[in-house]
Each structure stands twice: as C-alpha cells, then as structure tokens.
XYZ file of C-alpha atoms in Angstrom:
491
model
C 224.954 278.135 101.984
C 225.884 274.662 100.813
C 222.869 272.346 100.938
C 223.074 269.460 103.373
C 222.619 265.830 102.277
C 219.098 264.558 102.011
C 217.472 263.554 105.279
C 216.312 259.951 105.784
C 212.770 260.995 104.878
C 213.673 262.429 101.485
C 214.518 259.543 99.125
C 211.639 257.414 97.977
C 211.641 253.738 98.969
C 211.647 252.776 95.302
C 214.890 254.611 94.572
C 216.960 254.300 97.728
C 219.252 251.325 98.153
C 219.787 249.383 101.354
C 223.471 250.376 101.488
C 225.418 253.325 100.168
C 225.037 257.129 100.247
C 221.293 257.080 99.492
C 220.376 254.483 102.108
C 217.931 255.577 104.781
C 220.482 255.079 107.529
C 223.238 257.086 105.815
C 221.356 260.336 106.411
C 221.725 259.839 110.157
C 225.511 260.080 110.101
C 225.466 263.873 109.739
C 222.320 264.468 111.805
C 223.167 265.999 115.223
C 220.104 264.320 116.743
C 221.730 260.964 116.105
C 224.154 261.658 118.971
C 221.237 261.599 121.420
C 219.644 258.607 119.725
C 222.831 256.527 119.748
C 223.244 257.076 123.502
C 219.666 255.925 124.004
C 220.262 252.853 121.823
C 223.438 252.028 123.750
C 221.541 252.042 127.053
C 218.870 249.726 125.609
C 221.624 247.407 124.372
C 223.380 247.458 127.741
C 220.092 246.658 129.502
C 220.038 243.280 127.777
C 221.725 240.801 130.168
C 223.984 239.294 127.503
C 225.115 242.628 126.073
C 225.484 244.152 129.524
C 227.725 241.324 130.720
C 229.894 241.507 127.606
C 230.288 245.276 128.016
C 231.262 245.047 131.677
C 233.836 242.321 131.044
C 235.332 243.440 127.735
C 234.519 247.011 126.779
C 236.769 250.044 127.230
C 233.899 252.545 127.134
C 234.387 253.653 130.762
C 238.119 254.442 130.609
C 238.436 255.202 126.888
C 234.976 256.415 125.753
C 236.266 258.755 123.027
C 238.377 256.016 121.485
C 235.397 253.676 121.594
C 233.190 256.332 119.981
C 235.665 256.900 117.168
C 236.004 253.181 116.453
C 232.236 252.606 116.576
C 231.602 255.484 114.191
C 234.254 254.184 111.793
C 232.772 250.688 111.917
C 229.260 251.912 111.129
C 230.601 253.955 108.211
C 232.220 250.824 106.831
C 229.126 248.671 107.352
C 227.029 251.059 105.242
C 229.705 251.748 102.633
C 228.490 251.439 99.011
C 231.429 249.129 98.205
C 230.488 245.513 99.024
C 234.156 244.636 99.592
C 234.413 247.235 102.372
C 231.245 245.898 104.017
C 232.409 242.285 103.768
C 235.798 243.098 105.270
C 234.222 244.960 108.181
C 231.693 242.170 108.717
C 234.501 239.635 108.974
C 236.392 241.872 111.401
C 233.349 242.369 113.657
C 232.608 238.656 113.693
C 236.210 237.849 114.668
C 236.010 240.481 117.414
C 232.703 239.162 118.788
C 233.854 235.533 118.597
C 236.506 236.377 121.200
C 233.936 237.650 123.725
C 232.225 235.078 125.911
C 232.034 234.302 129.602
C 229.684 234.488 132.590
C 228.035 237.443 134.308
C 227.925 238.159 138.051
C 224.915 235.810 138.396
C 226.717 232.904 136.728
C 224.750 233.208 133.481
C 226.777 232.619 130.327
C 227.030 235.203 127.569
C 228.315 234.987 124.026
C 228.763 238.008 121.771
C 228.004 235.790 118.759
C 224.540 234.884 120.066
C 222.229 235.579 117.144
C 219.221 236.754 119.149
C 221.397 239.169 121.101
C 222.952 240.610 117.946
C 219.475 241.070 116.520
C 218.528 243.090 119.600
C 221.495 245.417 119.087
C 220.371 246.105 115.519
C 216.770 246.529 116.709
C 217.770 249.240 119.200
C 219.510 251.214 116.451
C 216.453 251.101 114.204
C 213.956 251.877 116.963
C 216.079 254.746 118.324
C 216.282 256.262 114.844
C 212.508 256.159 114.546
C 212.133 257.588 118.055
C 214.639 260.356 117.279
C 212.489 261.587 114.409
C 209.298 261.319 116.451
C 210.658 263.216 119.462
C 211.945 266.029 117.293
C 208.576 266.545 115.597
C 209.460 264.895 112.258
C 207.979 261.392 112.410
C 208.912 259.103 109.544
C 206.311 258.227 106.968
C 205.212 254.625 106.948
C 206.884 253.769 103.622
C 210.150 255.415 104.663
C 210.118 253.606 107.985
C 209.545 250.268 106.241
C 212.444 250.859 103.881
C 214.719 251.863 106.725
C 213.746 248.697 108.587
C 214.714 246.695 105.502
C 218.121 248.403 105.612
C 218.651 247.333 109.212
C 217.604 243.774 108.440
C 220.143 243.900 105.624
C 222.721 245.045 108.180
C 221.910 242.038 110.376
C 221.974 239.697 107.384
C 225.462 240.962 106.545
C 226.598 240.024 110.053
C 224.771 236.733 110.561
C 224.154 235.476 107.036
C 220.409 236.086 107.372
C 218.026 238.338 109.279
C 215.737 235.615 110.627
C 216.126 236.775 114.253
C 214.274 240.000 113.406
C 210.636 239.818 112.264
C 210.151 240.246 108.545
C 207.305 242.759 108.743
C 207.418 246.144 110.441
C 204.179 245.444 112.336
C 205.668 242.307 113.841
C 208.826 244.222 114.743
C 206.977 246.482 117.178
C 205.478 243.479 118.949
C 208.944 241.914 119.113
C 210.476 245.126 120.495
C 207.814 245.548 123.187
C 208.195 241.905 124.233
C 211.956 242.175 124.708
C 211.581 245.411 126.682
C 208.912 243.866 128.904
C 210.392 240.392 129.399
C 214.161 240.475 128.896
C 215.687 243.855 129.736
C 217.129 244.295 133.227
C 218.624 246.968 135.420
C 222.132 245.859 134.480
C 225.387 247.207 135.812
C 226.411 248.316 132.330
C 223.233 250.382 131.840
C 223.741 252.065 135.217
C 227.364 252.824 134.415
C 226.382 254.538 131.166
C 223.567 256.562 132.716
C 225.340 257.703 135.850
C 229.037 256.941 136.150
C 229.944 257.657 132.532
C 228.049 260.931 132.232
C 229.182 262.178 135.651
C 232.848 261.172 135.243
C 233.359 261.359 131.487
C 237.090 261.951 130.906
C 238.133 264.808 128.686
C 238.947 264.014 125.063
C 242.644 264.375 124.188
C 242.132 267.892 122.807
C 240.756 269.107 126.158
C 242.908 266.989 128.475
C 245.000 270.021 129.427
C 242.052 272.000 130.831
C 240.583 269.686 133.511
C 238.897 272.474 135.477
C 237.073 273.877 132.473
C 236.080 270.374 131.343
C 234.831 269.421 134.811
C 232.773 272.596 135.105
C 231.039 271.932 131.800
C 230.591 268.249 132.590
C 229.013 269.066 135.964
C 226.207 270.830 134.103
C 225.930 268.754 130.935
C 226.356 265.306 132.522
C 223.189 265.273 134.675
C 221.181 266.897 131.872
C 222.305 264.311 129.345
C 221.480 261.551 131.803
C 218.014 262.983 132.444
C 217.337 263.367 128.712
C 218.369 259.776 128.039
C 216.312 258.345 130.911
C 213.243 260.292 129.816
C 213.543 258.904 126.267
C 213.653 255.232 127.338
C 210.532 253.048 127.076
C 208.298 253.562 130.112
C 208.059 249.827 131.031
C 211.845 249.636 131.321
C 212.093 252.873 133.328
C 209.507 251.546 135.758
C 211.056 248.111 136.200
C 214.609 249.477 136.507
C 213.494 252.102 139.026
C 215.014 254.935 137.016
C 214.230 258.369 138.462
C 212.525 260.979 136.328
C 213.232 264.645 136.936
C 210.280 267.075 136.929
C 210.052 268.489 133.442
C 212.364 265.824 132.005
C 210.009 265.050 129.115
C 209.911 268.716 128.101
C 213.696 268.932 128.461
C 214.131 265.830 126.303
C 211.903 267.081 123.498
C 213.593 270.479 123.635
C 217.000 268.838 123.305
C 215.944 266.860 120.236
C 214.352 269.935 118.659
C 217.426 272.070 119.338
C 219.752 269.433 117.923
C 217.528 269.230 114.862
C 218.087 272.908 114.063
C 221.768 272.183 113.491
C 220.747 270.357 110.306
C 220.348 273.739 108.652
C 223.960 274.778 109.225
C 226.355 274.681 106.249
C 227.603 271.249 105.312
C 230.716 270.274 107.248
C 230.075 272.477 110.275
C 228.609 269.597 112.253
C 230.293 266.767 110.373
C 230.687 264.100 113.100
C 233.731 262.460 111.538
C 235.648 265.759 111.508
C 234.544 266.618 115.042
C 235.636 263.226 116.395
C 238.998 263.471 114.636
C 239.669 266.961 116.027
C 238.683 265.963 119.577
C 241.078 263.017 119.282
C 244.050 265.246 118.485
C 246.631 265.762 121.190
C 248.023 269.316 121.220
C 251.701 269.421 120.353
C 251.620 266.596 117.798
C 253.121 267.016 114.362
C 249.750 266.583 112.677
C 249.095 269.895 110.844
C 245.651 270.157 112.437
C 247.267 269.979 115.866
C 248.679 273.485 115.456
C 245.152 274.853 115.636
C 244.416 272.472 118.512
C 247.501 273.711 120.372
C 246.449 277.352 119.975
C 242.911 276.506 121.086
C 244.224 274.549 124.063
C 246.336 277.531 125.164
C 243.276 279.773 125.160
C 241.227 277.200 127.042
C 243.976 276.811 129.645
C 243.761 280.531 130.400
C 239.982 280.268 130.711
C 240.369 277.186 132.899
C 242.832 278.958 135.192
C 240.456 281.892 135.596
C 237.527 279.565 136.301
C 239.550 277.714 138.902
C 240.376 280.957 140.691
C 236.718 281.904 140.769
C 235.298 278.467 141.646
C 237.990 276.214 143.105
C 237.125 272.527 142.766
C 238.850 270.034 145.031
C 238.076 266.756 143.318
C 241.159 264.826 142.172
C 239.604 264.324 138.754
C 239.208 268.079 138.406
C 242.521 269.162 139.846
C 244.493 266.651 137.840
C 247.187 264.291 139.046
C 248.913 265.004 142.335
C 252.479 266.085 141.532
C 253.703 264.263 144.633
C 252.610 260.960 143.100
C 254.496 261.422 139.831
C 258.134 260.601 139.263
C 259.052 263.687 137.289
C 258.466 265.593 134.089
C 257.114 263.409 131.290
C 256.470 260.364 133.465
C 253.524 258.646 135.122
C 253.411 257.173 138.566
C 252.870 253.417 138.827
C 249.277 254.070 139.928
C 248.559 256.311 136.941
C 250.134 253.876 134.498
C 248.059 250.998 135.862
C 244.837 253.030 135.644
C 245.420 254.782 132.313
C 247.214 252.108 130.286
C 246.973 248.618 131.777
C 243.409 248.640 133.141
C 241.714 249.204 129.796
C 238.261 248.086 130.996
C 238.311 250.177 134.188
C 237.427 247.366 136.617
C 240.412 248.012 138.895
C 242.332 244.885 137.875
C 244.540 243.703 135.045
C 243.335 240.556 133.299
C 243.011 239.116 129.818
C 240.176 241.416 128.624
C 242.476 244.406 129.236
C 245.229 243.009 127.032
C 242.660 241.849 124.478
C 241.366 245.433 124.353
C 244.893 246.635 123.535
C 245.189 244.050 120.744
C 241.743 245.017 119.463
C 242.650 248.717 119.286
C 245.915 248.021 117.475
C 244.276 245.619 115.015
C 241.481 248.135 114.356
C 243.874 250.977 113.655
C 245.933 248.878 111.258
C 242.840 247.218 109.712
C 244.555 243.838 109.890
C 243.508 240.744 107.990
C 242.719 237.579 109.936
C 246.237 236.028 109.942
C 247.975 239.184 111.147
C 245.217 239.900 113.669
C 245.440 236.375 115.109
C 249.213 236.679 115.349
C 248.854 239.910 117.316
C 246.247 238.421 119.685
C 248.450 235.373 120.210
C 251.383 237.615 121.158
C 249.250 239.454 123.710
C 247.933 236.133 125.056
C 251.511 234.933 125.591
C 252.279 238.186 127.386
C 249.245 237.663 129.626
C 250.432 234.178 130.563
C 253.861 235.577 131.403
C 252.325 238.335 133.528
C 250.101 235.877 135.383
C 253.045 233.672 136.231
C 255.144 236.592 137.469
C 252.634 238.939 139.118
C 249.484 237.020 140.168
C 250.728 236.125 143.637
C 247.329 235.231 145.136
C 246.299 233.045 142.197
C 242.923 234.713 141.621
C 243.466 234.936 137.865
C 243.956 238.676 137.742
C 246.545 241.240 138.797
C 245.762 243.943 141.326
C 247.458 247.362 141.443
C 249.357 246.210 144.547
C 250.628 243.060 142.811
C 251.711 245.138 139.833
C 253.508 247.745 141.965
C 255.391 245.018 143.829
C 256.848 243.482 140.662
C 257.068 246.262 138.078
C 260.261 245.000 136.396
C 258.470 241.780 135.429
C 256.239 243.731 133.044
C 258.864 243.955 130.291
C 259.774 240.291 129.782
C 260.419 238.352 126.570
C 256.708 238.109 125.760
C 256.295 241.900 125.723
C 259.299 242.161 123.398
C 257.510 239.673 121.155
C 254.371 241.860 121.211
C 256.468 244.815 120.040
C 258.030 242.768 117.241
C 254.673 241.454 116.013
C 253.249 244.994 116.120
C 256.205 246.244 114.077
C 255.655 243.530 111.454
C 251.937 244.351 111.264
C 252.681 248.058 110.830
C 255.382 247.437 108.217
C 252.842 246.646 105.501
C 255.328 246.470 102.634
C 257.789 244.274 104.516
C 260.641 246.698 103.928
C 262.051 246.298 107.417
C 261.291 249.929 108.274
C 258.158 251.944 108.958
C 257.716 254.845 106.561
C 255.629 257.971 107.142
C 252.424 256.493 105.672
C 252.686 253.315 107.764
C 253.471 255.405 110.827
C 250.329 257.496 110.310
C 248.199 254.351 109.968
C 249.185 253.247 113.470
C 249.547 256.519 115.324
C 247.178 258.726 113.263
C 249.740 261.501 113.215
C 252.731 262.583 111.173
C 256.263 261.387 111.891
C 257.191 262.706 115.311
C 260.278 264.887 115.015
C 262.099 262.880 117.708
C 261.629 259.663 115.731
C 262.417 260.916 112.237
C 265.764 259.611 111.070
C 267.916 260.828 108.207
C 266.257 258.479 105.719
C 262.739 259.198 106.933
C 262.198 255.644 108.192
C 261.574 254.090 111.594
C 263.575 250.896 112.164
C 262.667 247.751 114.078
C 265.087 248.252 116.976
C 264.008 251.867 117.521
C 260.335 250.892 117.343
C 260.705 248.008 119.798
C 262.798 250.149 122.135
C 260.238 252.963 122.185
C 257.365 250.541 122.781
C 259.169 248.889 125.706
C 260.149 252.291 127.074
C 256.511 253.334 127.094
C 255.231 250.089 128.631
C 258.000 249.665 131.212
C 259.272 253.195 131.755
C 255.810 254.772 131.955
C 256.844 257.720 129.805
C 254.219 260.232 128.715
C 254.016 262.432 125.622
C 254.956 259.570 123.310
C 253.133 258.375 120.171
C 251.771 255.500 122.278
C 249.752 257.815 124.548
C 246.935 258.448 122.053
C 247.160 254.772 121.099
C 246.750 253.149 124.535
C 246.392 255.846 127.217
C 244.130 258.633 125.931
C 240.408 258.570 126.674
C-alpha cells in the first residue's frame, strides 16, 4: 500500500512552510473529511449578509454546482502552490473577479466583494471549519499545529489583501473574533437556506451521471437530507438557534459518525480518493473524445440499465427525475427555448437573464483559459456589449432584465453583431500563439477535451470562421452535444 501524504498534524511548526506541499492546509486537499468541512464553511460564509447577497446575485452554484466546485478547488490549489508566481497570478485573478461584484441586497444594503472585513470572514470560516473537522472526527489538532495553520490562513489573506490586519494576530483573539461575528453579524440569509435545502434536495447530476436521472434522483433523495442534517448539526449553536434551523433527533451522532467514516478513507491507497481526479472524472461527458471518456461511457451504459430497472420498480413522477418532456423539445440533439434559457442563459438560476448571467459566462471562459488582465477585460467588455444589445432588443418592460417570455418572443435577436463579437474575442483568447487557428492543445485548454472528430480538419486546426459559426450555432440554434455544452450548459 502506498503511504498517503502527511496529515496536517504531522509536520512540526518549525519545519512546515506557510505555502507549498508541507503547509498545514495542503494536507486537507486529499482528506475526505474536507468535503464535509468545506460545505460547512460555505454555509457560514453565505450566512454573512455581504457574502450571501453576492452569492445570490452573482454565483452559479445553484445551476452549475459541479462547475463551481471544480473552479473553487483549482483556485485553492493555485493559492497554496509552492511557486510564488502561481500564487501571485491567482491572487490577481481573484481580485479582478471580486472587484466586479458589488450591488445591493433585498433589504437595500450595499455589498462589495472586495470588502476587507468580509474577505477576512471567508478565510476565517475555512480555518475554523478545518479545526472543527479534526475535532469532530476525534483527532483534535495540537495547539502548536493549530497556531501554525492559523498563520497559514493569515498568509492566505495577506496574499489577497496585502496584509492580514482584518484577522486577529493571535489564535486566542481569533476565537473571540469568530464568536462575535457568529453572534452579532450572521443572519438567516437566502443564500444559506438555498445551500442547506434547495441545493442538497435538487442537486443536478454531474455530467458523467446526467444520463441516469432516475438513479441519481434516488440516491439524492437519501443523501440530500442526510447531508443537510449533518451540516446543520455541525454549525455553531448560536447561529442554529437564531436562524431557526431544525435539528433532527440523533443528528449530532449522525454528524460525528459521518466525520469518523470519512476519516477512515485516509487509509486507502494514495490516489483512490484523490479529489482532483474524482472531480475531473465527474466532469466528463460520456461520448467525448477524451480517452478517459471511454471508461465513462461504459460506466454510463451500465448505470443506465440500473436506472431503467430502478424506474420500473419505483416510478418517480417528478420532472427533474424523469428528464425533459420530449413534447417540449424540437428534435434530436436540440433544446427547447425553455431548456436553453434555464440551462445556458440563466447561469445564476434566478429565473431571469441579466448582466450577472453573462458575467458568469465570461468568468467561466476566462478561468478556463487562465487569461491575463488585458485579454480578460476584452472578453468582459464583449459580453457587456452583448448585454446592452440584448437589453435594447428583448427587455420590453424596461425592468432591466429579460424574462423567459421576453426571450421566447424575440429569439432571433439573440444572435446579433455583439454576439458575433463575443465569439471573435473568445477565438482570439483561445488562439494563444496568434496563428489564426486553434490547435489541439489550445482546444483542450478551452473545452477540456480532445479535438472532437466533427471539428478536426485535414490540417488538425480549427479556423476562425468554423469556431465563430459553431459558437453562434450553439447560442442561437440551441444545439446539444456540442463542445460548448460542458462549457456553458453542464452542471
């Protein structure tokens, strides 16, 4: 059996560095318990009014949770990379991303994702949830280890903000700070409720399992409520009481059992529970040219047979379980207007199309291509011009957003000159070497798959006109099973 990497408690504070493979935080990446802890931390973040408002207005975690998970995991890997250049590049990217998020919540209170105190709270929840994870699973951190890990998180905040002054310097003062924020600032926000109840109960299948909705729904019906109960039970008691969160009988025992069980997976051979590999496999769409997709396709075929048998035994009538109604689709390989609006245009899942939805598309594209500031700004500007064109053509009631009915009434207006410009800017950003064509490596950077056989030309390159045509065909023609599905439509 191959030994697993050292746990966060193993390296001595004198030897471990703040960043890199021996940092206290790095050991969490391959710890299965971290999955439970990160959900808990996300709820505590969302319970902060500023974070909660930003999530509701800008985040894609409801409609595209698996994509959000993959991007978050990648970002955290970069932020704790041993190479300072990697950390600095990711810091700059995160700051540009957050600088674009500001507005007002449903109570008229302003929020700003660059607010230093709010960013400090996000870092605080990650540290505190890591400590709580070890405590709940019967392996509490030693004082010296905990202090060194806290220094790592303050270093994380300093990398983002230039200093860590918004977090107390000493560990003792941190606990007083944490308790004060929980008692005085956290609220029963919409975002926290969505994560605890709507997200767990209606979590869409990852791309790998999208073809077996019945089997996925059956498993989700059991796991969703349990995961919600475990998370609620792990939250600080003052917040549970003030938010009126219910507690199931035996939830504390269930929670501790879940953390203990997840902890046993640490003893499996290295790579078996590697989160990066698991996330990548779940993100594969069966039928793609990626070599790993052949295994995914075979697995999906087996799961479809199991799903069909389960459906015969326990028929489920929910639309989400049964899949799309064939009467609402326009034919093989196409989406209905309703499905296209919900799966592609409404990235934030609020039932309307507005600027945050298009900004989310730009953010995903820029993240995949790891764009520098000039190219990223150019892409955002192209999407902003498209949004202005859409508003002028489709927003008939002048409320600043586009409803599904307004979209359905003026579908041809979607593919105007501004959308063509978006496609051209995206092509230029993907064509890293400026050759005028997209080669196989550049194609993989954007689509995370090999050249699709339908797009491979005789010289193994993907030209501008073909690229722009395929992008417009996807956005205007609502085709499915294209390279753009995992990019903008998959969960």
